[in-house]
């Protein structure tokens, strides 16, 4: 859709896919076919599962790249291509066609999913080389990629929900892939259940769309939104926000993300860096025509993003597990994207820009963490690392590129994308701007802590550990992602990313700053430098203890316990839910079942009493008939005489 003005309005109908774009369906079909082959092909196929899975993902990327180049050659109003595949549902006047929409927004997501996804597949060939179920692992990876592609290519909210649920299933299978570990099995169930809470918001939103507009297609909903009541618009915006909170691990549905690190490291990179956790941001930006009519929901998106970016940053400061420190960072960076998406037309493009750069540098660092774990016999505790820069030179250099990108070092990818979000946040209000600026300083602190504890300082290795660099099948993806972490900011040159997304999100809104953009950039850079300096004083100039100290501040203790997110969810959602279920069971047992059982007992008892009169003796029946006849005669006489 092409919004009429800033972020909402009358849609422009997509053009029908033809020529080169008739191959659009292949983008989804290839990884879906890979998943089917690997799941049903038996041992013979599974022996080549890693090659089949990687080839299918890479093939999807090639098709996507070709179509993206084709889209670049089109005029602005022709950059929305739709391909109808078949009629999926037809109930009365409500019809859902399974269709794909290839436009500037879905195109960048498809390239990110298939491009970074293919690198993660390649990395997994080396990482999972000794796993007996490697073929099944690649089947799940292909299933995840296919479901994510359905999510971002669908042209109808109901079809988005299909991909949404497919991603949830695949993430459950991947997080719990090593289900022999109880922690992995529990983490998979937790992720599945928490995401179901968010999915409730998505399903209710689709129902409300059908009830209000008699359609759930993007075109139909966007066309009807200007006529919808403010109550409907706000309800849709808040329900979609609930869905986004689940998938993107935003407060209050963030508790599953840290535990999900129990899955294999490629899963952490694929799901929790580049793809699944960005689905919520995609949903909000795609639904810009809804939020344009729902200012209350827009503010809610901003508040959730701001709280989460600070929430995740604080958690990242206290984690000794390298993957959980990066998971806290992911939560925080997605918070930046949600904050930008909530700002509206002035922030949509920068939310997607940061999503892309984050996909590069965070996938790079997660895979780098896996390389470190490979060298340290799967030990994830950074207190057992130190001085790994020389032992793992390629891992160190590529991880350092991701580190400089995420803290916003001038020139690196994150510098361009995150600074733009902070700028837009200040234009929206002091609270949002100061919060985003503070988050940048805390990010610099905890990421410098990760770098110092892992690659610098004294050796704290276990005696049996002998670190060595990973094989090329692991380091090559690191080098590609490391390079993208450095040069990813080129997407902002000439305002390319904002102009590219304009057909979907509308023109970039104007905003005024209390200082010039250059001065604000200097403020952000100074804040980052302070965060780095504080981390150097605390962790660079002092030795790191072998284990975490028991006596710590209340804030550190809270951060180690994920700021009591689980306790909050237990108190607010789980315990009341249990009490509600117990109450319903009591009503069912003591009232409903008792009523039905009592009536049944009454009928049974009455029939038993009546049954006793059926003796089977002829004389009894004759006596009864005689008695009845006498009663009838007496009654007749009485009536006659009267």
Coordinates of C-alpha atoms in Angstrom, one line a residue, residues 31-32 34-40 46 49-50 53 121 133-145 170 174:
X31 CA 13.2 -23.7 2.0
X32 CA 9.7 -25.3 2.5
X34 CA 14.0 -28.5 1.9
X35 CA 12.1 -28.9 5.2
X36 CA 9.8 -31.5 3.7
X37 CA 12.6 -33.5 2.1
X38 CA 14.7 -33.6 5.2
X39 CA 11.7 -34.4 7.5
X40 CA 10.3 -37.2 5.3
X46 CA 19.5 -36.8 6.2
X49 CA 20.8 -32.8 5.2
X50 CA 23.3 -30.0 5.8
X53 CA 19.2 -27.3 3.8
X121 CA 23.2 -22.5 7.6
X133 CA 20.6 -35.4 14.3
X134 CA 22.2 -32.8 12.1
X135 CA 19.8 -33.5 9.2
X136 CA 16.8 -32.8 11.4
X137 CA 18.4 -29.7 12.7
X138 CA 18.7 -28.3 9.1
X139 CA 15.1 -29.4 8.4
X140 CA 14.0 -27.2 11.3
X141 CA 16.2 -24.3 10.1
X142 CA 14.5 -24.6 6.6
X143 CA 11.1 -24.7 8.2
X144 CA 11.9 -21.6 10.2
X145 CA 13.1 -19.7 7.2
X170 CA 10.0 -23.8 14.4
X174 CA 15.0 -25.4 17.5

